[in-house]
JSON list of C-alpha atoms in Angstrom, two decimals:
[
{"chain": "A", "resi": 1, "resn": "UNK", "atom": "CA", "xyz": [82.69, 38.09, 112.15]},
{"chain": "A", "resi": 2, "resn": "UNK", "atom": "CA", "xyz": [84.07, 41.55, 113.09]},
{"chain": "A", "resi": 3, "resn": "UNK", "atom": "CA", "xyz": [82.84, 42.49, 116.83]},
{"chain": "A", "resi": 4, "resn": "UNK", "atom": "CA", "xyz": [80.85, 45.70, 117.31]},
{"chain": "A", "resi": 5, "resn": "UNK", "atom": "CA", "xyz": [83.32, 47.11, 119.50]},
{"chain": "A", "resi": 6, "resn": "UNK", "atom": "CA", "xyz": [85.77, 47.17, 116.91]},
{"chain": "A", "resi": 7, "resn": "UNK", "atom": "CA", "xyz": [83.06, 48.83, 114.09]},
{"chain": "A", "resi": 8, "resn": "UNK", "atom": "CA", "xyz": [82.55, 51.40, 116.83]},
{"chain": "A", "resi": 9, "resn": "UNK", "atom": "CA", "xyz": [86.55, 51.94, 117.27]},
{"chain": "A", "resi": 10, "resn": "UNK", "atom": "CA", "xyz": [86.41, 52.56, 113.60]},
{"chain": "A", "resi": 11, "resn": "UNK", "atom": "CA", "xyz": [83.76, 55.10, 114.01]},
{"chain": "A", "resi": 12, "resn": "UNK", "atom": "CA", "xyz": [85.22, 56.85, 116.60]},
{"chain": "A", "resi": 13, "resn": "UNK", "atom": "CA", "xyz": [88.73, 57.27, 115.19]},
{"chain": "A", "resi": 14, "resn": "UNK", "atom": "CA", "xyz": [86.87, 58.23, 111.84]},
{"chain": "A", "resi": 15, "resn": "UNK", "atom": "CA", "xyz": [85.26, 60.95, 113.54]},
{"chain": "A", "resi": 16, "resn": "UNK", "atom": "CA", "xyz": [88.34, 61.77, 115.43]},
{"chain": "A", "resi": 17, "resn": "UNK", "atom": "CA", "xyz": [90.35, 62.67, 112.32]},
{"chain": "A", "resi": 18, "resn": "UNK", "atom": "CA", "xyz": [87.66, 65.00, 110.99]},
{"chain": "A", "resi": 19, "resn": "UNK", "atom": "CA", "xyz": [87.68, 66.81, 114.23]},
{"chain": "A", "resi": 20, "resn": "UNK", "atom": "CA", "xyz": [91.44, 67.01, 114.25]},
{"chain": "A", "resi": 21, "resn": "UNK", "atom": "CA", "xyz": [91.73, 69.96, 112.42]},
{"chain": "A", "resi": 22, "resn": "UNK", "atom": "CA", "xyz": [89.33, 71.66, 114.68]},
{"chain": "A", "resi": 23, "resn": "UNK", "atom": "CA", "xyz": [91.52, 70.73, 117.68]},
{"chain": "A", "resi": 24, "resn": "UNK", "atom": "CA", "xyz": [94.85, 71.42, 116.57]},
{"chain": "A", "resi": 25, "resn": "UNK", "atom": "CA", "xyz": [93.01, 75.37, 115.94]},
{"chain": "A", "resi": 26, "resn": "UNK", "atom": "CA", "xyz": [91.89, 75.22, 119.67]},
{"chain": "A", "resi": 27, "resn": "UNK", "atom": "CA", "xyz": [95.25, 74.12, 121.05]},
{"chain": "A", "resi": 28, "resn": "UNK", "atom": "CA", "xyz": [97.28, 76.58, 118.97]},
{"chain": "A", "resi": 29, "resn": "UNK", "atom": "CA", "xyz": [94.77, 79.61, 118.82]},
{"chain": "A", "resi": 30, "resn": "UNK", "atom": "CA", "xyz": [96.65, 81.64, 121.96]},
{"chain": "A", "resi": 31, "resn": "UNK", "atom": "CA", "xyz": [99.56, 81.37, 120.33]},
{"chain": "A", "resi": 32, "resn": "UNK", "atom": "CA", "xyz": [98.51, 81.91, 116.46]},
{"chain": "A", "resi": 33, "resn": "UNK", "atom": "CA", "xyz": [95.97, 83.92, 115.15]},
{"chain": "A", "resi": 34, "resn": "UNK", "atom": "CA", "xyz": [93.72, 81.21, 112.70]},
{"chain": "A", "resi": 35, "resn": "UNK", "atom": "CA", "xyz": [94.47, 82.44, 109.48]},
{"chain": "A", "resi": 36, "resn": "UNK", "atom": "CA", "xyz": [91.04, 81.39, 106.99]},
{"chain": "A", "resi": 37, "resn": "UNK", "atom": "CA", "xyz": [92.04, 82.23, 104.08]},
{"chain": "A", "resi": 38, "resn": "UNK", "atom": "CA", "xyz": [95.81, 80.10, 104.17]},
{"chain": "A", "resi": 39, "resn": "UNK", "atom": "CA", "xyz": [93.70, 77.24, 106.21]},
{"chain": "A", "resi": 40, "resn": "UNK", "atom": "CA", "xyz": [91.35, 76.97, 103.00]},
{"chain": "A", "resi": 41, "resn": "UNK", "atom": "CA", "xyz": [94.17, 77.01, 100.46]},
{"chain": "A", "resi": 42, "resn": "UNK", "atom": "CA", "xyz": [96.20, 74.38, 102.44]},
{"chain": "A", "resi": 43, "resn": "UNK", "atom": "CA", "xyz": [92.78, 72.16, 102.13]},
{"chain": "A", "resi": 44, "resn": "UNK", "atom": "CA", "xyz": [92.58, 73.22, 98.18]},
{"chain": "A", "resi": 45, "resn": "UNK", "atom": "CA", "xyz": [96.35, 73.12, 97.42]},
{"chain": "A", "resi": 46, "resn": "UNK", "atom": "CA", "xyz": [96.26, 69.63, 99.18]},
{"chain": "A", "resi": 47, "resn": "UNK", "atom": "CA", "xyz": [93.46, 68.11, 96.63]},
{"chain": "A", "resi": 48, "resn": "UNK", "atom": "CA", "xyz": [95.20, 69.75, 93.77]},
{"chain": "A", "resi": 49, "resn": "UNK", "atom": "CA", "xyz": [98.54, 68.46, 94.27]},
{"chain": "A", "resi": 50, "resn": "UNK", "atom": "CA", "xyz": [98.50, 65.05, 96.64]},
{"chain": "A", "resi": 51, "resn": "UNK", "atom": "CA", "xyz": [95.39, 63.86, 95.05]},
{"chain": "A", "resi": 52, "resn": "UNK", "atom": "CA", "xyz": [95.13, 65.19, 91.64]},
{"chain": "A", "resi": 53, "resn": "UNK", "atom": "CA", "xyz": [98.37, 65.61, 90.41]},
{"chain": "A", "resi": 54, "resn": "UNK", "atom": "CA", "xyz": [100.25, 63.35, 91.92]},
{"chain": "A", "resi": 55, "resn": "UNK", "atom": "CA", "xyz": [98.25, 60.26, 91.31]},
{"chain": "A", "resi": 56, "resn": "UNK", "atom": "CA", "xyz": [97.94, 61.00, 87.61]},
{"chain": "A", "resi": 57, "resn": "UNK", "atom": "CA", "xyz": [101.97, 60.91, 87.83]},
{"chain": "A", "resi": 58, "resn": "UNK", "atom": "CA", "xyz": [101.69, 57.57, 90.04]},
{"chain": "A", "resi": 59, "resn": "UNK", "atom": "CA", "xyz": [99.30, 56.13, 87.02]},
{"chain": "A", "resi": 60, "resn": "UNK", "atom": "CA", "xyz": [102.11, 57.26, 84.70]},
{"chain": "A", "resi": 61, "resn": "UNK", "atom": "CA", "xyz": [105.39, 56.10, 86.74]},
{"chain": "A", "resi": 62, "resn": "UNK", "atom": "CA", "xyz": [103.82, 53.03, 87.99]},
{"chain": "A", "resi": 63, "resn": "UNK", "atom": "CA", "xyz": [100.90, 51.62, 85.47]},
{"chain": "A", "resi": 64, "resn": "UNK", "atom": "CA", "xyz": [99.50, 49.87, 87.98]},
{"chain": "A", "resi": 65, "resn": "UNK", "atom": "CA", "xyz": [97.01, 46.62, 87.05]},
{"chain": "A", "resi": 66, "resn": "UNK", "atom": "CA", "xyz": [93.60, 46.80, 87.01]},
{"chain": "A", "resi": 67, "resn": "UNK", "atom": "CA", "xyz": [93.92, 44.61, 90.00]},
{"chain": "A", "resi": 68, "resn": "UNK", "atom": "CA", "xyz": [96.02, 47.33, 91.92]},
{"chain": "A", "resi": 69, "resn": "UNK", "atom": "CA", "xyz": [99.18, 45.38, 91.77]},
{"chain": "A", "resi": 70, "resn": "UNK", "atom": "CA", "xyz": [102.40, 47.47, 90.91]},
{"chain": "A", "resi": 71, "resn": "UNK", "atom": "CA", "xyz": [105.51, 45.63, 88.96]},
{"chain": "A", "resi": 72, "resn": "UNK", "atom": "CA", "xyz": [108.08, 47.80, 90.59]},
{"chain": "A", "resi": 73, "resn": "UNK", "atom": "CA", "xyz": [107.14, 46.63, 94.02]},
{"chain": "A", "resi": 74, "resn": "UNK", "atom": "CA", "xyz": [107.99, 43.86, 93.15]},
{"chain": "A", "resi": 75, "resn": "UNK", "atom": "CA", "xyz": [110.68, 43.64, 90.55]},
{"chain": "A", "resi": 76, "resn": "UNK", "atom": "CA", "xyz": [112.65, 46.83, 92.27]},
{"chain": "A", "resi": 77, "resn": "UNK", "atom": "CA", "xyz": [111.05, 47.30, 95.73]},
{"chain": "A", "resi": 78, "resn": "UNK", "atom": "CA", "xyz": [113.58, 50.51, 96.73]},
{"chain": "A", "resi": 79, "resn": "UNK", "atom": "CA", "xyz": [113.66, 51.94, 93.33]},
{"chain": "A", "resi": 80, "resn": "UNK", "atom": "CA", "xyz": [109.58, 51.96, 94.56]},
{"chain": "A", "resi": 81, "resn": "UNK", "atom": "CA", "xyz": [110.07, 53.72, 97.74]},
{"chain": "A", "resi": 82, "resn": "UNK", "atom": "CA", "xyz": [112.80, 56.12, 96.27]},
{"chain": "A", "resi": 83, "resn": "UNK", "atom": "CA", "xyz": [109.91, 57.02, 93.98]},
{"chain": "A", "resi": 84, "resn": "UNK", "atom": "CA", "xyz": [106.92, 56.88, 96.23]},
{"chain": "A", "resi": 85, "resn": "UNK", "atom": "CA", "xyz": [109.00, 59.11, 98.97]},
{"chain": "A", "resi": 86, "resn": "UNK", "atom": "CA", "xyz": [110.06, 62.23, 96.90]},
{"chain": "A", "resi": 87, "resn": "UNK", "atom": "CA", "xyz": [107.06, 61.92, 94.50]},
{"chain": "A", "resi": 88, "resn": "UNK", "atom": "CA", "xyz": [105.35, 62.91, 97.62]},
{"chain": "A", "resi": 89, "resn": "UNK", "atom": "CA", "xyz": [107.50, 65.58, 99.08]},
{"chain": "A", "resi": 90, "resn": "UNK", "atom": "CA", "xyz": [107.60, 67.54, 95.62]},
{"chain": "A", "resi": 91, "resn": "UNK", "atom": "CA", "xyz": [103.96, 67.78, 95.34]},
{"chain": "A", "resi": 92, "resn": "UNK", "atom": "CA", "xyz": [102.91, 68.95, 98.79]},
{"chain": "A", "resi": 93, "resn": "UNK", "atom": "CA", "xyz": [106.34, 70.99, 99.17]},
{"chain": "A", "resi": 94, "resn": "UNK", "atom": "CA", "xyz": [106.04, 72.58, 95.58]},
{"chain": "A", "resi": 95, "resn": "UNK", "atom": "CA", "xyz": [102.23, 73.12, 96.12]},
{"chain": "A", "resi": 96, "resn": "UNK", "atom": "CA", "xyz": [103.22, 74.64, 99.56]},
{"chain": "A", "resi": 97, "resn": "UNK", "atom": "CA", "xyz": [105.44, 77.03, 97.68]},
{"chain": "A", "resi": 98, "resn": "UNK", "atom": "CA", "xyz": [102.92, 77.81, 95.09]},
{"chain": "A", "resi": 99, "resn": "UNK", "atom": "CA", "xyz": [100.58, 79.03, 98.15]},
{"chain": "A", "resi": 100, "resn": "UNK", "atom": "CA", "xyz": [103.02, 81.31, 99.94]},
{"chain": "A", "resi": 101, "resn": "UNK", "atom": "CA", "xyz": [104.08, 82.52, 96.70]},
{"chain": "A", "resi": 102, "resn": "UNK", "atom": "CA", "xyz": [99.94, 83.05, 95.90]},
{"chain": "A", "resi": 103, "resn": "UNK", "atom": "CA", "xyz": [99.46, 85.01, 99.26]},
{"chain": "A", "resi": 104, "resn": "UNK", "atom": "CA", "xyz": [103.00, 86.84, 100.01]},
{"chain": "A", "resi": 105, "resn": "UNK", "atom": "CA", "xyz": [101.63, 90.14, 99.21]},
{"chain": "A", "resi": 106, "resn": "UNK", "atom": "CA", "xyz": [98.87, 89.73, 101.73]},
{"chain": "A", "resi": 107, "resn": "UNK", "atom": "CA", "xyz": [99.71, 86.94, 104.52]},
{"chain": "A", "resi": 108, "resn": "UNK", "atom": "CA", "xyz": [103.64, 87.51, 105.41]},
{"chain": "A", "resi": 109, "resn": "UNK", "atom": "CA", "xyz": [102.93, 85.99, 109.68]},
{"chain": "A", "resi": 110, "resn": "UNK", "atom": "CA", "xyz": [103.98, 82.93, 110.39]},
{"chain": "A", "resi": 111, "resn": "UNK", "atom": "CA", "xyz": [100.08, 82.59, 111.29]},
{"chain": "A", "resi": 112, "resn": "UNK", "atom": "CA", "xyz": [99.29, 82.07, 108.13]},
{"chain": "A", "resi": 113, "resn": "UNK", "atom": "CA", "xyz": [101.58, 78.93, 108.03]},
{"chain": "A", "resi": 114, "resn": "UNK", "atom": "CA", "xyz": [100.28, 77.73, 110.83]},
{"chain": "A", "resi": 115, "resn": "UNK", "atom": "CA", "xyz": [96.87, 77.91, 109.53]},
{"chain": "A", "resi": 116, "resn": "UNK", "atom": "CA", "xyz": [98.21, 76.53, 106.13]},
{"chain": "A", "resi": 117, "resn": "UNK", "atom": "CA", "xyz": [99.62, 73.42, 107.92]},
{"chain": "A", "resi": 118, "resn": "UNK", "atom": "CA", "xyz": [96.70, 72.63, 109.89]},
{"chain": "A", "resi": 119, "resn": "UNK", "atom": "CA", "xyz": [94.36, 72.78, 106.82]},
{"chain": "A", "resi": 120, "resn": "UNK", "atom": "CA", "xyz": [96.88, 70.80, 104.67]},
{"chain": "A", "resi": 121, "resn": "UNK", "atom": "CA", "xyz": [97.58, 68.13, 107.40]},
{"chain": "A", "resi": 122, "resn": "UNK", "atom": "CA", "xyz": [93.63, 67.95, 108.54]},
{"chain": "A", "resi": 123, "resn": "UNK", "atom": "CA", "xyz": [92.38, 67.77, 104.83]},
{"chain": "A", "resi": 124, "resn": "UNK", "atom": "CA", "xyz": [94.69, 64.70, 104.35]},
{"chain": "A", "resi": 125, "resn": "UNK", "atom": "CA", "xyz": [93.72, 63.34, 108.20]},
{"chain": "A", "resi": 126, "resn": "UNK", "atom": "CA", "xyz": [90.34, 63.26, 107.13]},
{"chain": "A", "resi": 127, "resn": "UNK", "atom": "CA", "xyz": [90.98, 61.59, 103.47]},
{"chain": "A", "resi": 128, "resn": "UNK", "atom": "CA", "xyz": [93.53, 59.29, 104.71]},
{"chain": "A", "resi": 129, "resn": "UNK", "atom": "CA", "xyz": [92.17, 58.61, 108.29]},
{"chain": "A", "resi": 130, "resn": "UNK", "atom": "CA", "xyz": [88.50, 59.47, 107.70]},
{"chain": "A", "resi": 131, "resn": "UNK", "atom": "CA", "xyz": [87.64, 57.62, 104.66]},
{"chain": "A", "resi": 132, "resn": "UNK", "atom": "CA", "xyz": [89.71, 54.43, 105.25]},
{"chain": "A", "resi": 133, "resn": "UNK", "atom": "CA", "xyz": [87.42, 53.95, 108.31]},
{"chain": "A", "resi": 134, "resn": "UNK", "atom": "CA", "xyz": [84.71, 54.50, 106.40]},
{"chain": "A", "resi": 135, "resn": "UNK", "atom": "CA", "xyz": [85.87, 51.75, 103.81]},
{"chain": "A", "resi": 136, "resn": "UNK", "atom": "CA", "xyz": [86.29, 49.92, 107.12]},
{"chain": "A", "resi": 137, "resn": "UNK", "atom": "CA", "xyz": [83.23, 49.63, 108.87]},
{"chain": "A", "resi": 138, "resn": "UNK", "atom": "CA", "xyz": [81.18, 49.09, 105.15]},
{"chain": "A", "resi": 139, "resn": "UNK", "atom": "CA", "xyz": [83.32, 45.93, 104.43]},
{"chain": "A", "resi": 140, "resn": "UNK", "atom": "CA", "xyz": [82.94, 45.13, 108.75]},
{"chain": "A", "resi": 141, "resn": "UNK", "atom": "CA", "xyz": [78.83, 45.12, 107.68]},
{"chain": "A", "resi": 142, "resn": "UNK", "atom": "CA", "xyz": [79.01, 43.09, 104.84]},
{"chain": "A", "resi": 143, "resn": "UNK", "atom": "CA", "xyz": [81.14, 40.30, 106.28]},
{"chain": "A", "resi": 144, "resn": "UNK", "atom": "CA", "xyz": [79.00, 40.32, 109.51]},
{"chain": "A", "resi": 145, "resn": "UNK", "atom": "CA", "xyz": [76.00, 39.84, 107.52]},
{"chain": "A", "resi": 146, "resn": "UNK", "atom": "CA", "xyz": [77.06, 37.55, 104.91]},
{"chain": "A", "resi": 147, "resn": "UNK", "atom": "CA", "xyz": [76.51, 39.64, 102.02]},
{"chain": "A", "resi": 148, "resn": "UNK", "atom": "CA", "xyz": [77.37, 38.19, 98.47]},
{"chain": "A", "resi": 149, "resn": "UNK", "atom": "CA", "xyz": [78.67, 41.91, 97.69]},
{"chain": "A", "resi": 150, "resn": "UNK", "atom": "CA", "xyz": [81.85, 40.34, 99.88]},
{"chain": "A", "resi": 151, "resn": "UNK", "atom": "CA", "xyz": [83.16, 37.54, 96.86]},
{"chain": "A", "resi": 152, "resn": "UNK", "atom": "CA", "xyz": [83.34, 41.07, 94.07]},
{"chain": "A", "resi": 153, "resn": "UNK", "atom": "CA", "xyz": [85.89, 42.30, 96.93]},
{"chain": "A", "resi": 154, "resn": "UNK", "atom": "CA", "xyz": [89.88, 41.71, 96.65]},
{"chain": "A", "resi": 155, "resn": "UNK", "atom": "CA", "xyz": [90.63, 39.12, 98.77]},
{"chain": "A", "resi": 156, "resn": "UNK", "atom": "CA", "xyz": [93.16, 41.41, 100.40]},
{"chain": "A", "resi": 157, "resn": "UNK", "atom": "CA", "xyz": [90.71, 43.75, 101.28]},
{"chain": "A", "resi": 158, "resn": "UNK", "atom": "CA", "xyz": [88.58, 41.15, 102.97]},
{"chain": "A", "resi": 159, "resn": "UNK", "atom": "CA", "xyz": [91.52, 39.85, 105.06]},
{"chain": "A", "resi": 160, "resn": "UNK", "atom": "CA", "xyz": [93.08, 43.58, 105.85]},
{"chain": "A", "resi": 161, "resn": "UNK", "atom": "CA", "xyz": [89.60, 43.96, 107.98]},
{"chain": "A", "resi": 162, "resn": "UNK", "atom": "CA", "xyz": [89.48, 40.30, 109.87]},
{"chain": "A", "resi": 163, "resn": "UNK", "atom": "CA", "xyz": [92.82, 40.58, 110.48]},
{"chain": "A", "resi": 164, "resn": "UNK", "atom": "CA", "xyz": [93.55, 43.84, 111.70]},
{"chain": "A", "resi": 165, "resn": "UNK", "atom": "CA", "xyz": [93.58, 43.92, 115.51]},
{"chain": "A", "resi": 166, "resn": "UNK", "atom": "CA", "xyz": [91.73, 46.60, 117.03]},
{"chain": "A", "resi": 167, "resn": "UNK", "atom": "CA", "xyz": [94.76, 48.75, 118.38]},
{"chain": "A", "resi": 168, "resn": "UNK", "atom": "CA", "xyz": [95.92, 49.48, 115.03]},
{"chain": "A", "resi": 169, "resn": "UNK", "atom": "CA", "xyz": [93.01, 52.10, 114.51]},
{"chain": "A", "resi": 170, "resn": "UNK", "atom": "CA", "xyz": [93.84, 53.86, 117.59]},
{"chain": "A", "resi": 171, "resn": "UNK", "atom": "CA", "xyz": [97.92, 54.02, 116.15]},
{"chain": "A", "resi": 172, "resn": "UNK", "atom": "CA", "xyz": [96.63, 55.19, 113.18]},
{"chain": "A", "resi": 173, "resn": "UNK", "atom": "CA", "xyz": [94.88, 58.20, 114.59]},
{"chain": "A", "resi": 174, "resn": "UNK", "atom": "CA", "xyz": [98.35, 58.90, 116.46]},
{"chain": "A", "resi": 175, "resn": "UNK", "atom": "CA", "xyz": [99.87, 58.66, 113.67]},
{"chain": "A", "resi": 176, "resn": "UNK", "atom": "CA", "xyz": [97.69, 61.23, 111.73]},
{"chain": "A", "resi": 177, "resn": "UNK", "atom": "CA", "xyz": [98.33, 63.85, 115.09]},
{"chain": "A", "resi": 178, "resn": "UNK", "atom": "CA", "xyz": [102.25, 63.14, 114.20]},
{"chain": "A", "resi": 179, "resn": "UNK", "atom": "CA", "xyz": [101.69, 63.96, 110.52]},
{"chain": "A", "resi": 180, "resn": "UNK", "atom": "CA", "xyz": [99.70, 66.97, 111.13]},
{"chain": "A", "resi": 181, "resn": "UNK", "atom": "CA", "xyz": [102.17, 67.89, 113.57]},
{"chain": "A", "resi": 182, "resn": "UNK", "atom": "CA", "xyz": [105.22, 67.56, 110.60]},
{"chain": "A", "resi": 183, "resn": "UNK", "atom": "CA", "xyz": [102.98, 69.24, 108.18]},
{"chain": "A", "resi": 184, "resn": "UNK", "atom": "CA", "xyz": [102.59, 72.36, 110.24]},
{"chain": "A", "resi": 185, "resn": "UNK", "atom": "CA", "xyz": [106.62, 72.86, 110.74]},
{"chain": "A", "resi": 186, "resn": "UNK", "atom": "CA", "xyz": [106.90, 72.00, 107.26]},
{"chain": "A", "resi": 187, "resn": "UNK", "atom": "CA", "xyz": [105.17, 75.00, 106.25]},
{"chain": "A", "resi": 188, "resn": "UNK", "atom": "CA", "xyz": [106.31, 76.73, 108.57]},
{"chain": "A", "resi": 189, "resn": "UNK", "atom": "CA", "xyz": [109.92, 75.82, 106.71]},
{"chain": "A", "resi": 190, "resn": "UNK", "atom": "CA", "xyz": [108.45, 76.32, 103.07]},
{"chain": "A", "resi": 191, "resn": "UNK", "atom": "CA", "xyz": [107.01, 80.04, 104.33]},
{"chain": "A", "resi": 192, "resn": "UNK", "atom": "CA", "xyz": [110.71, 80.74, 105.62]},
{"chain": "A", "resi": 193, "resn": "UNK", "atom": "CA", "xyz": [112.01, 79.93, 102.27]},
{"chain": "A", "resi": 194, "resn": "UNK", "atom": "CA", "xyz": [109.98, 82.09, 100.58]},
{"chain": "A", "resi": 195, "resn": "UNK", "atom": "CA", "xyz": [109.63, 85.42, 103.26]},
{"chain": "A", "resi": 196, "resn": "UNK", "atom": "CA", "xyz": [113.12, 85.69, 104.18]},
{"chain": "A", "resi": 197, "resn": "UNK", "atom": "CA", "xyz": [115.89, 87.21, 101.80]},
{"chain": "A", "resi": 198, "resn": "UNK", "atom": "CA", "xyz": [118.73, 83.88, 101.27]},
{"chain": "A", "resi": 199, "resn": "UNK", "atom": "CA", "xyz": [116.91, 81.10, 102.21]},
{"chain": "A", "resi": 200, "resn": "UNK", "atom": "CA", "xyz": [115.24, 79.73, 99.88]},
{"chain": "A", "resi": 201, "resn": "UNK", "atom": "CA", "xyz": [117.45, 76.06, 100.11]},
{"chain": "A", "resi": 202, "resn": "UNK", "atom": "CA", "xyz": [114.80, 75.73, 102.94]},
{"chain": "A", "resi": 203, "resn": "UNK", "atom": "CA", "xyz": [112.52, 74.74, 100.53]},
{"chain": "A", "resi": 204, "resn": "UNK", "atom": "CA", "xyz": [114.22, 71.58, 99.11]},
{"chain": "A", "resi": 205, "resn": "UNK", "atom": "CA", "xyz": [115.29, 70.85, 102.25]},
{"chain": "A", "resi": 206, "resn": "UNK", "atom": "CA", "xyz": [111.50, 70.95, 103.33]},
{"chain": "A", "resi": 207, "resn": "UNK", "atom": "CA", "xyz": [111.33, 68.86, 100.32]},
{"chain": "A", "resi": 208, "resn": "UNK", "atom": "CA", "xyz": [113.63, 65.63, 101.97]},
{"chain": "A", "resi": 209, "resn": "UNK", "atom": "CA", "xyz": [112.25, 65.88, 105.22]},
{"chain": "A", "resi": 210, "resn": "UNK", "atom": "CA", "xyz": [109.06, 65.11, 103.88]},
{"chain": "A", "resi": 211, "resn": "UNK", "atom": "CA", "xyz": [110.26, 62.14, 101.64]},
{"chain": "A", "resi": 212, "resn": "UNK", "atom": "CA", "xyz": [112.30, 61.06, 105.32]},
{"chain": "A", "resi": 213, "resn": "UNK", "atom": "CA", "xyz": [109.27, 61.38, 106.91]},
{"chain": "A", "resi": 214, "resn": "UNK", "atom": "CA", "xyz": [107.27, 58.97, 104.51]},
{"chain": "A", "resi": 215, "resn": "UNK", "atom": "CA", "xyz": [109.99, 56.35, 104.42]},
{"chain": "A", "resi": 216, "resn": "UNK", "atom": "CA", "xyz": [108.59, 53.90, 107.05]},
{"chain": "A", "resi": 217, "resn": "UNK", "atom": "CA", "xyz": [104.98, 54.17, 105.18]},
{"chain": "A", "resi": 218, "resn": "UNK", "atom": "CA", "xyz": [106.79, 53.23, 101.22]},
{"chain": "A", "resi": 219, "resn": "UNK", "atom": "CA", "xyz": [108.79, 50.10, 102.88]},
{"chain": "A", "resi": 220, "resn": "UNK", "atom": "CA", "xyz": [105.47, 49.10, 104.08]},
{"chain": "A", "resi": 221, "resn": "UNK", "atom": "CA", "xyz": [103.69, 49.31, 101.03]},
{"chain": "A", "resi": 222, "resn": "UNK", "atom": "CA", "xyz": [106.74, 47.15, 99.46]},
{"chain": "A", "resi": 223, "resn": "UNK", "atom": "CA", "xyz": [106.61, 45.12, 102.20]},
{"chain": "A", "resi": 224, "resn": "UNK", "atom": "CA", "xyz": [110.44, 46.17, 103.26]},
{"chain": "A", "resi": 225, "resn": "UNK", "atom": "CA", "xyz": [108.38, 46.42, 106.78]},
{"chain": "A", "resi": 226, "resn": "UNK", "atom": "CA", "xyz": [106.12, 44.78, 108.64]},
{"chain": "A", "resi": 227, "resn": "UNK", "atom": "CA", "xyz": [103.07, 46.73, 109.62]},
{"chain": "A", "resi": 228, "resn": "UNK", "atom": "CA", "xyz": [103.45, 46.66, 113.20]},
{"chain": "A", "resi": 229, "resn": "UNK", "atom": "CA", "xyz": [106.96, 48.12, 112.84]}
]
């Protein structure tokens, strides 16, 4: 049985990372003007390029089974992470570029990145965050009231929710404040690259911070790491 307390935990931090966006505007708003129009394309440029693009190259890389296991995790788990790390920061970095390369004519403030980084980083808060607690709290119901809809489930996914203690959720929307955080200096970095005359080496270098950034995260998934770490 999962206790209430921790399907309500669930529901708050799901909640939580929808609103994050909204308070991330508030806190930074008399300091930088909200830009709507960069905000909107960080949310669109996000879907295109994390979750479009870049999982059709992650079913092409990896061919993962219809189970969801991966060979390379196994067979190379580095070569894995190597992969998973930069596959990630040339997506969002390149679609960053894209954007300020879209709008330089008409947004040229570092507002405008600002705004770009908070609707990139909330978007992915709210996919990441958001929806995983949804997932959550559905398989939470169905285990609590026996439902047969539970033996169709992955084992793993079964187990990920009885196991998981109830502090994790609250690290996780931490986490996603940290990760909003980095996405908002990194486009701050990418719009640098592409507004000022000589540096444009800021964007690869935008480009390895990110993959840095999401190192912890791939040795996890190839269990180089233990979750708590």
């Amino acid at each position: 049985m999962i206790p209430q307390s921790e399907i309500v935990i669930m529901a708050a931090v799901g909640v939580l990372s929808i609103l994050l966006p909204f308070i991330f505007m508030f806190i930074l708003r008399k300091k930088f003007k909200i830009r709507w129009l960069p905000f909107i394309l960080g949310i669109g440029v996000f879907l295109v390029f994390a979750l479009i693009l870049e999982q059709i190259m992650h079913v092409i890389v990896l061919n993962p089974q219809p189970d969801g296991t991966i060979g390379l995790i196994s067979s190379s788990p580095w070569l894995y992470v190597l992969y998973g790390i930069f596959a990630a920061g040339i997506f969002e970095e390149t679609g960053r570029l894209f954007a300020f390369l879209l709008t330089k004519k008409h947004y040229r403030d570092i507002d405008s990145a600002v705004s770009y980084g908070i609707g990139h980083g909330g978007f992915e808060a709210a996919a990441v965050v958001g929806l995983g607690m949804l997932y959550g709290i559905i398989l939470a119901v169905l285990i609590n009231s026996g439902s047969d809809a539970i033996s169709a489930l992955p084992v793993a996914a079964e187990d990920l929710v009885v196991s998981q203690p109830w502090y994790m959720y609250l690290i996780a929307i931490m986490e996603r404040i940290i990760a909003m955080s980095l996405h908002i200096a990194l486009s701050v970095i990418v719009f640098s690259a592409v507004m000022m005359k000589g540096k444009w080496w800021l964007y690869p270098l935008a480009i390895l911070l990110h993959a840095l950034a999401n190192t912890t995260a791939a040795m996890m998934q190839a269990g180089l790491l233990t979750i708590f770490i």
